[in-house]
Tab-separated table of C-alpha atoms in Angstrom:
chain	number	residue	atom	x	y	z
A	16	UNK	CA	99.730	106.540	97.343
A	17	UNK	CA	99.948	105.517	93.713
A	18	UNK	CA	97.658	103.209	92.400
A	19	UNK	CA	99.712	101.496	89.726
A	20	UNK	CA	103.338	100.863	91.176
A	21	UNK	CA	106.328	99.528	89.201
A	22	UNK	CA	109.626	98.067	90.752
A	23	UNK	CA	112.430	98.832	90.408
A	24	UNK	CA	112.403	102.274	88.984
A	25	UNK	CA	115.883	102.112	87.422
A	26	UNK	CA	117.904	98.885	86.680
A	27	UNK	CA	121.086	98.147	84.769
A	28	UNK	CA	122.126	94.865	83.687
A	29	UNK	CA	124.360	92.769	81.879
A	30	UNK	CA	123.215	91.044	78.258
A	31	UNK	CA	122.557	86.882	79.168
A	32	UNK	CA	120.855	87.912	82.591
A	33	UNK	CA	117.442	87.111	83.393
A	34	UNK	CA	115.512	90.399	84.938
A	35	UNK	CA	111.895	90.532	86.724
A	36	UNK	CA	110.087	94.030	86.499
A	37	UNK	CA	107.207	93.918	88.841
A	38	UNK	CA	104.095	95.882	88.664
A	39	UNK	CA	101.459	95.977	91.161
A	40	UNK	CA	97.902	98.132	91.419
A	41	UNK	CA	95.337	98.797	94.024
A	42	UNK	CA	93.029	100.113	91.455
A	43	UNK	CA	90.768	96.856	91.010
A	44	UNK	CA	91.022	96.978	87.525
A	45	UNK	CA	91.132	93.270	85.679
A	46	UNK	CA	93.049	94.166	82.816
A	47	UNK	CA	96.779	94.642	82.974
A	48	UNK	CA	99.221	95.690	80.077
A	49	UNK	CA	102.993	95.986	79.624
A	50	UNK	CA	104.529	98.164	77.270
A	51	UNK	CA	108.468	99.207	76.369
A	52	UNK	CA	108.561	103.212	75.182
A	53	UNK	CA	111.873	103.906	72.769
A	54	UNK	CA	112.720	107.588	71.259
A	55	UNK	CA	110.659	108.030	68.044
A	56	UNK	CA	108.826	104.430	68.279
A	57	UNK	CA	106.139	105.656	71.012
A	58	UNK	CA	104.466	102.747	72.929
A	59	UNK	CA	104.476	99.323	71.822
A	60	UNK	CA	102.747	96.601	73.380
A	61	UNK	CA	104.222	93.367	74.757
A	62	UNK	CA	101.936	91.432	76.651
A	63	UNK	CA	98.200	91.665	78.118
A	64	UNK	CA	96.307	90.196	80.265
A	65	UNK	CA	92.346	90.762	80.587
A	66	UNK	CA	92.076	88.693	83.962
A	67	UNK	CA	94.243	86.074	85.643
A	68	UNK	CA	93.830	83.175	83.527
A	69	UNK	CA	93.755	85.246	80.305
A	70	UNK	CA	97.340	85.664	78.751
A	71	UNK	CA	97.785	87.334	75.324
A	72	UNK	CA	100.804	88.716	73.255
A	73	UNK	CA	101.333	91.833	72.239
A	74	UNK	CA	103.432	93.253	68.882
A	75	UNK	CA	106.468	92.422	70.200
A	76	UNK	CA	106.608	89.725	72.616
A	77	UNK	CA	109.515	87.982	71.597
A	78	UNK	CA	112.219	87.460	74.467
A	79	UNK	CA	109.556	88.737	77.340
A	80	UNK	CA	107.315	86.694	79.404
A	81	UNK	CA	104.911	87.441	81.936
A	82	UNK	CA	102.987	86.262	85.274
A	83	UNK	CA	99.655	87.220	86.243
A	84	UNK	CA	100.250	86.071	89.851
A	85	UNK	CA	97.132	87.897	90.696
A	86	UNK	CA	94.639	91.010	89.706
A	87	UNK	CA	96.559	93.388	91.228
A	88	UNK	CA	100.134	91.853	90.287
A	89	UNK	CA	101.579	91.407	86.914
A	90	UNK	CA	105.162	90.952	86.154
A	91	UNK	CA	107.143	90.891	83.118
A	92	UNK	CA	110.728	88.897	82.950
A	93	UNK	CA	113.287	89.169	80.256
A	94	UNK	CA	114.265	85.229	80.132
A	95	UNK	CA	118.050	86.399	78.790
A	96	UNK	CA	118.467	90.486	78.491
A	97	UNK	CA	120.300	91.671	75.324
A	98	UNK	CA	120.877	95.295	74.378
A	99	UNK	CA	118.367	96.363	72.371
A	100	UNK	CA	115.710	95.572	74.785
A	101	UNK	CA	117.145	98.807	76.757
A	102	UNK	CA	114.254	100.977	77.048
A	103	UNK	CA	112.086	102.484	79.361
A	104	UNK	CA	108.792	99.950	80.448
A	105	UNK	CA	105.393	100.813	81.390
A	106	UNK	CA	102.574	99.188	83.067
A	107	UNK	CA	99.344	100.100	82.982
A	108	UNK	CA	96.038	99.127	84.434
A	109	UNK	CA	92.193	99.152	82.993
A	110	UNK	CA	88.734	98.568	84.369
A	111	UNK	CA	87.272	96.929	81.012
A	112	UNK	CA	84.042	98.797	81.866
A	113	UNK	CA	84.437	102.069	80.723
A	114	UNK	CA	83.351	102.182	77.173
A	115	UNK	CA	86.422	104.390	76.192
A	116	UNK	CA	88.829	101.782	77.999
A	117	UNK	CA	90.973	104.483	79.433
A	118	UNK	CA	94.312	102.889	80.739
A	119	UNK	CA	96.109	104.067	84.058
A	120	UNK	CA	99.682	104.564	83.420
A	121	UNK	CA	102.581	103.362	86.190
A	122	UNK	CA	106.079	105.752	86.365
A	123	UNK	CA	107.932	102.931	84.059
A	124	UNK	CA	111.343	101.478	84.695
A	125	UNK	CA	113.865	101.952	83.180
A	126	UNK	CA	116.204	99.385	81.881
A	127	UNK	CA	119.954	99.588	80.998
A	128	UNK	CA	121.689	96.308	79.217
A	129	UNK	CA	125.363	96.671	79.039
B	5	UNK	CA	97.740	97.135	59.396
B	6	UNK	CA	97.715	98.882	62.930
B	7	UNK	CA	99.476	102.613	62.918
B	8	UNK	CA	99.014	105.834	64.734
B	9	UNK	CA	101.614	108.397	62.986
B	10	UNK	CA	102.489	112.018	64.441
B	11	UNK	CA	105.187	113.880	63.840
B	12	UNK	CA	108.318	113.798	66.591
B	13	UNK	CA	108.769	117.998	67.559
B	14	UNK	CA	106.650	121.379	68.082
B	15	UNK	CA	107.998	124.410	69.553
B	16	UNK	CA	105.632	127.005	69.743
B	17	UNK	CA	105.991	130.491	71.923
B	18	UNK	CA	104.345	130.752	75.180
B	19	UNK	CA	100.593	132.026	74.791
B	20	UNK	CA	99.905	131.535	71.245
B	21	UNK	CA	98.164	128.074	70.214
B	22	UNK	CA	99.872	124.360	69.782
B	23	UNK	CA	98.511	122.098	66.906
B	24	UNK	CA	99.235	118.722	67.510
B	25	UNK	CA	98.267	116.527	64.053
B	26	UNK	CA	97.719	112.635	63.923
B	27	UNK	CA	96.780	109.903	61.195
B	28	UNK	CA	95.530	106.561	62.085
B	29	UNK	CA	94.930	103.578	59.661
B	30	UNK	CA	92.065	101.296	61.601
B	31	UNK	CA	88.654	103.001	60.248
B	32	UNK	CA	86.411	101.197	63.171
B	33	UNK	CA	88.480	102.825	65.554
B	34	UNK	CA	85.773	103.522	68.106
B	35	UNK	CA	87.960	106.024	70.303
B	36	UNK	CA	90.639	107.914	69.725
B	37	UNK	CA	92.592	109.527	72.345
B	38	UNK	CA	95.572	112.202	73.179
B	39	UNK	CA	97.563	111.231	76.365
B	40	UNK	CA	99.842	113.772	77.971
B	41	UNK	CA	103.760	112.407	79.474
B	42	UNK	CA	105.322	115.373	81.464
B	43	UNK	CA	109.126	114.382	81.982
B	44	UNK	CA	109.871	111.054	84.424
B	45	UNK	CA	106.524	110.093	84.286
B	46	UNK	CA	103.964	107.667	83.194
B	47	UNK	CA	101.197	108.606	80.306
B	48	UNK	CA	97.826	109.908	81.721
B	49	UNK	CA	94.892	110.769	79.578
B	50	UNK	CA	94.061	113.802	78.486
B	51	UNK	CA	90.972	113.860	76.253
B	52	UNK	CA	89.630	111.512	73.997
B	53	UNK	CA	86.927	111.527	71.152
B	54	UNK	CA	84.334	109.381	70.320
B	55	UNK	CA	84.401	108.534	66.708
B	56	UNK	CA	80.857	109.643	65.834
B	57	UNK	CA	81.793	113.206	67.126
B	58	UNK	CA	83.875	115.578	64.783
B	59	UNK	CA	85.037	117.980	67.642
B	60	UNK	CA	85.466	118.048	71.403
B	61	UNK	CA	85.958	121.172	73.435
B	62	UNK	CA	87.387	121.100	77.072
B	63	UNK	CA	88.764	124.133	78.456
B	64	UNK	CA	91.931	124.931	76.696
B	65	UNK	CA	91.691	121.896	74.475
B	66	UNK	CA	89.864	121.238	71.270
B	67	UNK	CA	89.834	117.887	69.118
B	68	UNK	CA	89.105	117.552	65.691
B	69	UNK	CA	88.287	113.927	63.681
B	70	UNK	CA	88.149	113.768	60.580
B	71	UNK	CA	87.571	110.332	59.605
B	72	UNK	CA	87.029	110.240	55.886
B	73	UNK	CA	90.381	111.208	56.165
B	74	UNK	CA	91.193	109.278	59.112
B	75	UNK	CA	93.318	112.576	60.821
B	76	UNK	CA	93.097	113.628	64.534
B	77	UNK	CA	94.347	117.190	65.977
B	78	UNK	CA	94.682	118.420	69.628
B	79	UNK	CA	94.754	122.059	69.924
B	80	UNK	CA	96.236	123.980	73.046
B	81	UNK	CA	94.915	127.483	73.441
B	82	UNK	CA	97.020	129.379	75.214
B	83	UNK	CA	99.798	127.221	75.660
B	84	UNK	CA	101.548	127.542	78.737
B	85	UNK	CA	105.094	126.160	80.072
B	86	UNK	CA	103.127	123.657	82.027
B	87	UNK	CA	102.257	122.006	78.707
B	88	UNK	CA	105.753	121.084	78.056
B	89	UNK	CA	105.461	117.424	77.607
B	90	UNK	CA	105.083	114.431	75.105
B	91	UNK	CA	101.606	114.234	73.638
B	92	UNK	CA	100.493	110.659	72.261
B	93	UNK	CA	97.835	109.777	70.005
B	94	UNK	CA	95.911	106.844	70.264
B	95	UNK	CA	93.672	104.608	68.710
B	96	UNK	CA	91.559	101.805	70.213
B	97	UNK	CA	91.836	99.140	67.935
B	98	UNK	CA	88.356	97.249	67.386
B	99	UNK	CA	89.293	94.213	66.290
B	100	UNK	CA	91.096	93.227	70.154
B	101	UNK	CA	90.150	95.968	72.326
B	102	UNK	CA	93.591	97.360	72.488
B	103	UNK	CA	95.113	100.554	72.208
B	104	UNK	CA	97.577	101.745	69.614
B	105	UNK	CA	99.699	104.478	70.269
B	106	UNK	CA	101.932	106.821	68.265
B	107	UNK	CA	105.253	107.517	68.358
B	108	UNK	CA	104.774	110.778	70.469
B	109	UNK	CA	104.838	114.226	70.022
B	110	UNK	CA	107.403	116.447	72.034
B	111	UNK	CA	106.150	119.747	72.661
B	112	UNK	CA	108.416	122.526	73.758
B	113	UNK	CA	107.672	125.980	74.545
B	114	UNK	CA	109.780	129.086	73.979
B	115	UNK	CA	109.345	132.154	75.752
C-alpha cells in the first residue's frame, strides 16, 4: 500500500466552485506539505504544516487553505477555483528527524478549472 | 531571494552520459538534492549532497557542488531508457527548513 495517498487523482471543475483535495499518510511523519507543479515553474509551495497545531504559508498561498485534521491527514481546499490554479498538486510527507529532511512524495491530483 | 534554476530539456543517446546542471542562490543551503519524477508519478529522491562535500558517488550517479559558485550537477553514467524522467534540483532553505525546488529538468533518451 502507499504510504502517502492523495484523493481524488483527477478532478475537473468549474471556476467559482469550492474543491477539497485530501491527502492522507501512514508514514508517521509530523510534517506535511502541499505543493501545485506547472510546466517550466517546477514545485512551488503552498502551505505547511510541521505538526497539527502548526500552520504556515507557503510562496503562494493565496486562494488555498488547508486543515490539519490530524498527523496523518492534511487537506487543501480552493475556497472559489479559477483557471489558473489548474495544475497538477502534490503532497508530501517528512519525519523532521532526518538531518537531510527528505520529503515522501504522494501521486498528485490533478486539477482541471473550466 | 529563494531560487533553484535548471534548464527545461536534455536528450542524450542511450549509453553515453547525462549532465544535469543547477544554480541555487541561498549560500547556507545545508543540503542540496536531485529528485527523480518518472511520468504519472510523484517526486522521490534520488541523491542528495551535503554541502561540506564537493562530490558524491552512488552507482551510476555522481554529484558535484561547487559552492563558491553556488552550481550543482547530477551525472548519469550510462544512461539508460529507464532514466527517462524529470530530474529536480533542490535546495533546503536554512532560514525555514524548507525545500526549494527547480523548475525541472526533462530528460529524454534517444536510441
Amino acid at each position: 500500500d502507499a504510504d502517502v495517498t492523495q484523493t481524488p487523482r483527477n478532478r475537473i471543475t468549474k471556476t467559482g466552485k469550492r474543491i477539497m483535495l485530501e491527502c492522507s499518510q501512514t508514514k508517521g511523519h509530523d510534517r506535511m506539505y502541499w505543493y501545485r507543479q506547472d510546466p517550466g515553474l517546477g514545485l512551488r509551495l503552498i502551505y505547511y504544516s510541521f505538526d497539527v497545531k502548526d500552520i504556515n504559508k507557503g510562496e503562494i498561498s493565496d486562494g488555498y487553505s488547508v486543515s490539519r485534521q490530524a498527523q496523518a491527514k492534511f487537506s487543501l481546499s480552493l475556497e472559489s477555483a479559477i483557471p489558473n490554479q489548474t495544475a497538477l498538486y502534490f503532497c508530501a510527507t517528512s519525519d523532521g528527524e532526518t538531518s537531510y529532511n527528505e520529503q515522501f512524495f504522494g501521486p498528485g491530483t490533478r486539477l482541471t478549472v473550466l | 531571494g529563494e531560487d533553484v534554476e535548471q534548464s527545461l530539456f536534455l536528450s542524450v543517446r542511450e549509453g553515453d552520459s547525462s549532465v544535469i546542471n543547477c544554480t541555487y542562490t541561498d549560500s547556507s543551503s545545508t543540503y542540496l538534492y536531485w529528485y527523480k519524477q518518472e511520468p504519472g508519478a510523484g517526486l522521490q529522491l534520488l541523491t542528495y549532497i551535503f554541502s561540506n562535500m564537493d562530490m558524491k558517488q552512488d552507482q551510476r550517479l555522481t554529484v558535484l557542488l561547487n559552492k563558491k559558485d553556488k552550481h550543482l550537477s547530477l551525472r548519469i553514467a550510462d544512461t539508460q531508457t529507464g532514466d527517462s524522467a524529470i530530474y529536480f534540483c533542490a535546495e533546503l532553505y536554512s532560514s525555514a527548513s524548507k525545500i526549494i525546488f527547480g523548475s525541472g529538468t526533462r530528460l529524454s533518451i534517444r536510441p
